[in-house]
Amino acid sequence: MRPNLGLIVELSFVAVLFDLTPEGGAQSAGTLRFATTSFNSFEVDTNATVLVIRVGGAAGTVTVDFATSNGTATAGLDYVATNGTLTFAPGRTNSYFFITLLPDALTEGGETANLTLSNPTGGALLSDGNAVLSIFDHPIPLRFATNYFSGLEGTTNALITVLREGDADSKVTVDFATTDGTASAGVDYVATNGTLTFYPGQTNSSFPITLLPDALTEGDETVYLSLSNPAGGATLSQSAATLTILDVPPPPAGVGFSQSYYTVSESVGTAQVNVTRGGATNTAVTVHYETQDGSARAGLDYTAQSGTLTFGPGETLQTISIPILADDLPEGDEGFHLILGNPTGGATLDGSFAYIMIPNSEAFVQFSSATYTANEFAGSAIITVTRTPTESYPRVDYATSGGTATPGLDYLEQHGTLYFGDQTNATFTVPVLEDTVAEGTETVNLTLSNPFNVNLGVQKTAVLAILSASSGVEFVLAGGAVSENGGSANIVVGRRGDANVTFTVDYSTTTNGTAKAGLDYQPVSGTLTFAPGEKR
C-alpha cells in the first residue's frame, strides 16, 4: 500500500506545532510575577523600587501592566499613585517600576499600598499578580549589644542580647541564627535559629545558646552570630557578632555587673552601678566599660561615660558613677545601656550588659479604690486599676492573698499581669463563690507589685469585701409622694445584714415615669458610703 503523503505531512506539522519543550527546540515566553509579595520602604526615601521578574523562560518580547491602589496608605498623602506597562525584551528576566513616597510629620506607624500586575502579553503567563508595599515612618536600627559575647564551656546557656535603638513605639521582629566558627555545632554548642520580637516599649531582647561540656583541652572556640530579615520598619545597624566559648578550667576571676537592670530617678543626680569580681582575687585584673544610648540620649538625659576599672589584689567591688540629667520635658520612661568588655589579667566577663531605666517620675499605677464589694451570689468582682498618663506602655502584677475569706470556698485566688496600652484603666476579675453558711462579710487582700515603665501609687493595696447572701442594701420605702413645691425629695436607703465593714453603692435617676427630667425634676447620680455600724 502506498503511504498517504498528505497525512504524513499533516502529522509532522502537528508534531512541530505542539513540540514546545526545550528538547524540541522551542522556548517559553516565561511566567511573570513580583520578586516578593512584600516590599518595604521608608517615608524619607525618595522612591520605593518594585521588582518584577520573568521565570521559566525568556523567549520573545512580553509585557505586563502594573498599578497601585490604597491599602492603609493614601495616595496623594503617603505616596503618588502610578500605573503603566513593563516590557521584557527577549532574554530579559527582570524589570522595575518606581513609586514616589511623600514624607509627613505624623507618627503613624507602617502603612500599606497594594500592588497589582495584569494583562500579560507575548505568550507570558502571570503566576502571582499581587503584592504589598509597606511604608514606615523611619528606620528602627537593631544591633547586637556587643561585637563579642562569651560563655564558659559546659554552662547552661550563653545569653545573646539584641538592642533596638531610637523609636520604640511599634512592634518589630528580626531573625537570628548561629553558624560554626572554630566551635562545632552538636559538639561544643547546640545550633539555634529563630525570631526575636520587640513589643512596644521594649528596647532589648535575648536568645540563649546552649553550651556543651567535653573533656578536651582545646582552647577557646568561636560561634558566629547573625541577624537577618528585619520587619516592622526595623533595619540592621549591625548584623554579625561572635560568641567565644571559653575552655575549662575557668580563669581565676569573673567580672560583671551586680545586677542587669537598674531603675534610677531623673532627680537623683547620679546612677551608681556596681561591678563585682568573683573567683580567685590574688592578682590584678582590669575591664573596660562604656555607656550606649537606648531611648535615653547622652547629653540630654545622662552624661556618657567610658573608661577602665582596675581591681587590685583582693579587691572585689568597683562602682561606676553616671550623671543623670534632669529636665522638664514630659518624655515618658527612658533608658540606656552599660557594657563591659576587654577583660585582662585572666578575668572573664560574668554579666557584661546592664540596662539603666529612668522612669517618668510623674507616672504611677494604683487601685481605683481602697475597698471593693461584691455579694457572694454575684459570681465575680471586677477590680479596676488606674494609671496616670504616660508615653510608655507600662505593666504591673496583681495578686489576691490573705484576708478572712477562704480561697476555694469563698473565692478563687487570682494573680497575673495587667498591660496598659493607650488606655488609663485596666481590670481583673476575682471569681466569688456562694455558699449556704451564714458567715457575715469576709475579706480578700489585693496587691499590686513589680511595676514596669511606671511607679506604684499610694493605693497599691486594697480590700475586696465579700458580702454574705443575707447582706445588701434596699430602699426603706418602695414609693412615696412629694409636693411639687416641696423643693426636694429625700430617699432613704438602708443596709441589711452585716454592718461591720465600709460599704458603697451607686445610685442614679435614669428613667422617666410620667415626670420628665429637666422639667419636673433634676436627675442625680452618685455613690452612697455606709461606714461600719451605719444602717441608713
XYZ file of C-alpha atoms in Angstrom:
536
model
C 0.000 0.000 0.000
C 1.297 3.424 -0.912
C 1.763 5.761 2.046
C -0.612 8.707 2.444
C 1.827 11.566 1.991
C -0.752 14.184 2.950
C -1.338 12.520 6.300
C 2.416 12.287 6.947
C 2.861 15.986 6.236
C -0.130 16.906 8.398
C 1.079 14.786 11.339
C 4.589 16.248 11.039
C 3.116 19.757 11.101
C 1.094 18.935 14.242
C 4.178 17.443 15.938
C 6.185 20.573 15.228
C 3.280 22.782 16.317
C 2.990 21.165 19.752
C 6.662 20.379 20.465
C 7.206 23.282 22.935
C 9.655 21.551 25.243
C 13.332 22.614 25.309
C 14.230 19.216 23.774
C 12.038 20.069 20.803
C 13.897 23.285 20.191
C 11.058 25.751 21.060
C 11.343 28.168 24.006
C 8.815 29.509 26.542
C 7.890 33.168 26.989
C 8.017 32.540 30.747
C 5.881 33.456 33.742
C 5.728 36.961 35.229
C 5.410 37.738 38.961
C 6.580 40.114 41.679
C 10.029 39.256 43.090
C 8.420 39.120 46.563
C 4.927 39.550 47.949
C 6.083 42.175 50.453
C 8.204 45.262 49.724
C 9.390 47.664 52.447
C 10.373 51.326 52.264
C 10.541 54.447 54.456
C 8.923 57.876 54.193
C 12.347 59.522 53.971
C 13.216 57.534 50.831
C 12.608 59.337 47.544
C 11.222 56.258 45.792
C 10.280 52.681 46.503
C 11.641 50.271 43.877
C 9.365 47.365 42.890
C 10.999 44.424 41.073
C 9.046 42.203 38.635
C 10.725 39.040 37.333
C 10.253 36.569 34.457
C 10.922 32.895 35.269
C 10.698 29.617 33.339
C 11.713 31.096 30.002
C 12.699 34.376 28.340
C 11.757 33.927 24.674
C 10.297 36.853 22.769
C 9.132 40.278 23.865
C 6.452 40.234 26.569
C 4.670 42.960 28.520
C 2.620 43.243 31.700
C 0.598 46.112 33.206
C 1.173 47.355 36.768
C -0.848 49.605 39.106
C -1.025 50.818 42.714
C -4.059 51.201 44.988
C -4.652 52.285 48.571
C -4.233 49.917 51.463
C -3.906 51.806 54.750
C -1.729 54.382 52.948
C -3.472 57.154 50.998
C -2.426 58.186 47.500
C -1.550 61.885 47.391
C -0.720 61.935 51.124
C 1.640 59.000 51.641
C 2.638 58.109 48.061
C 1.985 59.056 44.438
C -0.338 56.610 42.671
C 1.143 55.131 39.493
C 0.363 52.653 36.713
C 1.871 51.649 33.406
C 3.336 48.801 31.383
C 6.632 46.904 31.826
C 8.326 45.492 28.704
C 10.678 42.478 28.792
C 12.852 42.238 25.681
C 13.951 38.729 24.503
C 16.289 37.264 27.139
C 15.429 39.879 29.783
C 14.293 38.390 33.121
C 13.618 41.417 35.332
C 12.188 44.931 35.192
C 11.355 47.674 37.685
C 8.867 50.406 38.361
C 9.117 53.146 40.984
C 6.657 54.621 43.498
C 7.282 58.173 44.754
C 6.926 58.425 48.559
C 5.583 61.528 50.320
C 7.017 62.281 53.800
C 4.952 63.953 56.517
C 5.406 64.977 60.164
C 2.915 62.435 61.545
C 3.830 59.409 63.666
C 1.541 56.846 62.072
C 3.455 53.553 62.009
C 3.627 51.321 58.966
C 1.103 51.973 56.174
C 0.475 49.889 53.069
C -0.188 50.322 49.341
C -1.450 47.445 47.188
C 0.462 46.446 44.020
C -1.066 44.520 41.106
C 0.061 43.013 37.791
C -2.363 42.281 34.933
C -2.749 41.727 31.171
C 0.414 39.757 30.290
C 1.147 39.642 26.544
C 3.520 37.845 24.167
C 2.567 34.397 25.444
C 3.740 35.087 29.010
C 1.774 33.768 31.988
C 1.026 35.542 35.300
C 1.659 33.445 38.422
C 1.043 35.964 41.204
C -0.156 39.447 40.402
C -0.493 40.826 43.935
C 1.991 42.290 46.435
C 2.060 44.881 49.243
C 4.346 47.873 49.757
C 4.800 48.804 53.459
C 5.765 52.444 54.079
C 7.314 53.059 57.508
C 7.898 56.414 59.247
C 11.642 55.972 59.618
C 14.155 53.127 60.100
C 14.439 51.476 63.537
C 18.038 50.199 63.915
C 18.629 46.784 65.502
C 22.050 45.501 66.552
C 23.840 43.086 68.840
C 24.585 44.560 72.281
C 28.294 43.976 71.646
C 30.565 42.577 68.941
C 31.884 39.870 71.278
C 29.927 37.637 73.646
C 31.473 34.941 75.805
C 30.348 31.901 77.756
C 32.063 29.189 79.740
C 32.106 25.686 78.266
C 29.543 23.470 79.946
C 27.471 26.241 81.489
C 23.759 26.035 80.750
C 23.416 28.921 78.306
C 25.158 31.896 76.799
C 22.620 34.742 76.600
C 22.838 36.843 73.415
C 21.229 40.309 73.656
C 19.965 42.360 70.718
C 19.183 46.078 71.118
C 16.592 48.312 69.487
C 17.642 51.958 69.099
C 15.550 55.080 68.663
C 11.775 54.704 68.235
C 10.318 52.007 70.497
C 6.615 52.679 69.861
C 5.941 49.793 67.480
C 6.331 46.026 67.202
C 9.355 44.847 65.165
C 10.970 41.465 64.540
C 14.327 40.114 63.396
C 15.608 36.595 62.653
C 18.740 35.201 64.334
C 20.984 32.201 63.636
C 24.256 30.557 64.669
C 26.958 29.058 62.406
C 30.217 27.282 63.204
C 33.401 29.229 63.696
C 36.096 27.117 65.307
C 33.403 25.544 67.525
C 31.307 22.669 66.132
C 27.513 22.505 66.499
C 26.469 19.349 68.354
C 29.909 19.024 69.958
C 30.631 22.395 71.555
C 27.191 24.046 71.409
C 23.630 23.492 70.189
C 22.892 25.318 66.917
C 19.852 27.583 67.094
C 17.808 29.957 64.975
C 14.508 31.771 65.324
C 12.839 35.163 65.510
C 13.111 37.863 68.194
C 10.067 40.089 68.750
C 10.308 43.585 70.232
C 6.944 44.749 71.583
C 6.072 48.461 72.058
C 8.295 49.907 74.783
C 10.767 47.004 74.615
C 14.329 48.042 73.758
C 16.219 44.760 74.164
C 15.565 41.070 73.595
C 17.723 37.973 74.041
C 18.112 34.406 72.862
C 20.101 31.596 74.593
C 22.758 29.303 73.133
C 23.269 26.008 74.971
C 26.972 25.241 75.577
C 28.124 21.608 75.736
C 30.925 20.289 78.006
C 33.680 17.943 76.898
C 36.889 16.511 78.377
C 39.188 18.059 75.774
C 41.719 20.832 76.393
C 41.141 22.686 73.157
C 41.386 26.355 73.993
C 38.701 28.930 73.371
C 36.378 28.338 70.386
C 34.042 30.623 68.465
C 30.483 30.649 67.130
C 29.306 33.190 64.551
C 26.031 35.004 65.242
C 23.914 36.699 62.594
C 20.747 38.818 62.330
C 18.592 38.958 59.185
C 15.128 39.762 57.807
C 14.205 42.763 59.999
C 10.473 43.535 59.793
C 8.025 46.159 61.016
C 10.184 49.078 59.920
C 13.389 47.776 61.503
C 16.809 47.865 59.855
C 20.134 46.312 60.813
C 22.872 48.650 62.030
C 24.948 45.586 62.976
C 24.155 42.082 61.755
C 27.125 39.971 62.917
C 28.814 39.159 66.216
C 30.952 36.410 67.738
C 30.377 34.151 70.742
C 33.592 32.863 72.325
C 33.221 29.592 74.234
C 35.860 29.677 76.983
C 37.611 26.393 77.686
C 37.695 24.863 81.172
C 39.219 25.171 83.716
C 37.747 28.660 84.166
C 40.001 31.681 84.551
C 40.624 32.802 88.123
C 38.223 35.759 88.157
C 34.823 36.613 86.697
C 33.919 40.307 86.403
C 30.346 41.511 85.882
C 27.554 43.823 86.944
C 25.980 43.076 90.312
C 22.573 43.202 88.566
C 21.426 43.557 84.957
C 18.633 46.100 85.471
C 18.735 49.384 87.387
C 15.996 51.966 87.945
C 17.102 55.494 88.828
C 15.039 58.650 89.251
C 15.711 61.583 86.935
C 16.158 63.785 90.016
C 18.671 61.559 91.835
C 21.671 63.234 90.171
C 23.906 60.170 89.749
C 23.349 56.492 88.994
C 25.690 54.194 90.930
C 26.335 50.876 89.137
C 28.340 48.192 90.939
C 30.773 45.845 89.187
C 31.894 42.794 91.161
C 34.745 40.340 90.855
C 34.469 36.670 91.785
C 36.772 33.665 91.780
C 40.432 33.998 92.665
C 41.360 37.554 93.657
C 45.108 37.299 94.219
C 46.029 39.163 91.015
C 45.129 42.494 89.423
C 42.554 42.493 86.612
C 41.005 45.264 84.502
C 37.823 45.633 82.462
C 36.664 48.334 80.053
C 33.200 49.945 80.379
C 31.126 52.314 78.264
C 27.599 53.701 78.048
C 25.445 53.400 74.937
C 22.213 55.227 74.084
C 18.879 53.477 74.254
C 15.755 55.619 74.307
C 17.691 57.960 76.657
C 20.267 60.156 74.914
C 23.727 61.136 76.117
C 23.952 64.863 76.697
C 20.181 65.178 77.126
C 19.245 62.548 79.694
C 22.611 61.415 81.059
C 26.328 62.099 80.654
C 28.158 59.459 78.597
C 30.892 57.573 80.472
C 33.686 55.217 79.453
C 36.929 54.046 80.992
C 38.735 51.172 82.650
C 38.092 49.640 86.073
C 41.096 48.174 87.888
C 40.676 45.522 90.584
C 43.818 45.263 92.696
C 44.737 42.037 94.518
C 41.944 41.270 96.978
C 39.525 43.880 95.570
C 36.046 42.566 94.669
C 33.940 45.703 94.106
C 34.156 48.788 91.864
C 31.481 51.418 91.206
C 30.704 53.355 88.016
C 29.065 56.759 88.563
C 26.894 58.108 85.743
C 25.444 61.652 85.993
C 21.692 61.746 85.307
C 20.405 64.978 83.711
C 17.022 66.309 84.847
C 14.714 68.265 82.540
C 11.110 69.439 82.479
C 10.054 67.513 79.372
C 7.058 65.109 79.521
C 9.084 62.397 77.801
C 7.929 59.177 79.445
C 10.283 56.394 80.560
C 13.756 56.263 79.018
C 16.810 54.072 79.401
C 20.392 53.499 78.287
C 22.881 50.638 78.279
C 26.142 49.986 80.117
C 28.534 47.410 78.668
C 31.711 45.714 79.933
C 34.429 44.377 77.626
C 38.123 43.584 77.117
C 38.908 41.989 80.500
C 42.618 41.461 81.293
C 44.638 39.588 83.897
C 42.923 36.270 83.148
C 39.481 37.606 84.046
C 36.284 36.638 82.218
C 33.048 38.557 81.813
C 30.192 37.405 84.010
C 27.278 39.734 83.312
C 28.614 42.195 80.748
C 25.360 44.004 79.994
C 23.197 46.262 82.206
C 20.218 48.490 81.452
C 19.566 51.715 83.392
C 15.921 52.823 83.304
C 14.991 56.459 84.036
C 11.231 56.245 84.720
C 8.804 59.083 84.210
C 8.601 60.296 87.803
C 5.058 61.596 87.289
C 3.599 58.272 86.116
C 2.105 55.742 88.544
C -0.487 52.943 88.765
C -2.775 52.200 91.695
C -6.125 50.672 92.653
C -9.080 52.916 91.826
C -10.442 52.425 95.363
C -9.251 51.241 98.752
C -12.315 48.981 99.103
C -14.326 46.904 96.626
C -17.522 44.984 97.470
C -19.352 42.067 95.910
C -22.254 39.888 97.027
C -21.312 36.245 97.186
C -24.125 35.417 94.757
C -22.784 37.922 92.181
C -20.351 35.377 90.745
C -17.387 37.737 90.449
C -15.908 41.083 91.455
C -14.303 43.380 88.873
C -11.242 45.213 90.225
C -10.117 48.377 88.435
C -6.508 49.620 88.343
C -5.792 53.126 87.017
C -2.683 54.859 85.748
C -1.673 58.436 85.141
C -0.964 59.384 81.522
C 2.479 58.375 80.224
C 4.036 57.845 76.797
C 5.320 54.386 77.749
C 3.448 51.068 77.780
C 3.506 50.101 81.483
C 2.570 46.843 83.135
C 2.050 45.749 86.754
C 1.496 42.420 88.528
C -1.583 41.790 90.689
C -2.464 39.109 93.233
C -5.063 38.107 95.826
C -3.974 36.919 99.285
C -4.963 36.601 102.928
C -7.987 38.273 104.463
C -10.772 36.471 106.313
C -12.203 34.793 103.214
C -11.023 31.271 102.381
C -9.680 30.603 98.882
C -11.516 27.736 97.204
C -14.544 28.213 99.456
C -15.355 31.928 99.269
C -13.343 32.963 96.169
C -10.776 31.721 93.665
C -7.205 33.029 94.028
C -6.001 35.224 91.172
C -2.619 36.540 90.043
C -1.242 37.835 86.782
C -0.074 40.922 84.909
C -2.064 43.923 83.687
C -0.807 45.517 80.458
C -1.686 49.128 79.657
C -1.628 50.196 76.024
C -3.120 53.623 75.425
C -5.897 53.141 77.985
C -5.769 54.601 81.511
C -7.738 51.776 83.184
C -7.234 48.019 83.299
C -9.272 45.431 85.183
C -9.011 41.918 86.534
C -11.746 39.655 87.868
C -11.917 37.770 91.175
C -14.430 34.851 90.998
C -16.685 34.848 94.120
C -18.197 31.554 95.377
C -21.648 31.302 97.007
C -22.276 29.015 99.974
C -25.110 28.365 102.451
C -23.133 29.331 105.549
C -24.269 32.486 107.417
C -20.759 33.861 107.903
C -21.120 37.619 107.514
C -18.796 39.760 105.426
C -15.382 38.282 104.559
C -12.383 39.997 103.033
C -9.700 39.347 100.409
C -6.464 41.374 100.232
C -5.480 42.787 96.828
C -1.887 43.747 95.970
C -0.015 45.406 93.071
C 3.733 44.740 92.572
C 6.616 44.678 90.067
C 5.723 47.786 88.046
C 7.473 48.192 84.672
C 7.848 51.613 82.969
C 5.806 53.154 85.793
C 5.809 53.718 89.580
C 3.393 52.360 92.181
C 0.969 54.942 93.562
C -0.138 55.304 97.171
C -3.071 52.924 96.664
C -1.009 49.801 95.887
C -3.113 47.611 98.195
C -6.892 47.288 98.539
C -9.525 45.049 100.133
C -12.367 43.134 98.480
C -15.322 42.661 100.867
C -17.491 39.627 100.011
C -20.972 40.211 101.424
C -22.996 37.291 102.690
C -26.087 36.450 100.663
C -28.143 37.918 103.525
C -26.328 41.272 103.267
C -27.294 44.105 100.944
C -28.982 47.470 100.550
C -32.577 48.443 99.796
C -34.865 51.429 99.626
C -36.535 51.886 103.009
C -39.763 52.946 101.227
C -40.738 51.408 97.904
C -42.609 54.553 96.873
C -43.771 57.929 98.102
C -45.034 61.361 97.132
C -43.717 64.869 97.462
C -45.328 68.231 96.718
C -44.198 69.949 93.523
C -43.217 72.971 95.607
C -41.533 70.820 98.226
C -38.075 71.683 96.864
C -36.552 68.198 97.155
C -37.385 64.583 97.908
C -35.324 62.636 100.484
C -34.857 58.983 99.515
C -33.779 56.682 102.350
C -31.559 53.669 101.615
C -30.990 51.072 104.300
C -28.384 48.356 104.772
C -29.367 44.863 105.860
C -27.181 42.091 107.209
C -23.516 42.584 108.215
C -22.807 46.235 109.042
C -19.236 45.865 110.312
C -17.458 46.980 107.136
C -17.415 50.025 104.912
C -19.914 49.502 102.080
C -20.618 51.575 98.955
C -23.438 51.544 96.395
C -24.068 53.704 93.337
C -27.409 55.446 92.723
C -28.944 57.369 89.839
C -32.249 58.659 88.462
C -32.074 57.437 84.903
C -35.642 56.616 83.825
C -38.612 58.964 83.459
C -42.024 57.978 84.703
C -44.754 60.470 83.868
C -42.411 63.156 85.226
C -39.807 64.464 82.804
C -36.151 65.070 83.712
C -35.267 68.750 83.411
C -38.946 69.799 83.542
C -40.337 68.186 86.679
C -37.142 67.068 88.455
C -33.369 67.304 88.146
C -31.616 63.943 87.524
C -28.999 62.982 90.126
C -26.380 60.243 90.499
C -23.560 59.419 92.869
C -22.268 56.947 95.449
C -23.563 56.248 98.953
C -20.999 55.166 101.559
C -22.041 53.227 104.677
C -19.433 53.464 107.441
C -19.001 50.480 109.819
C -22.121 50.303 112.012
C -24.136 52.687 109.807
C -27.522 51.211 108.792
C -29.072 54.010 106.674
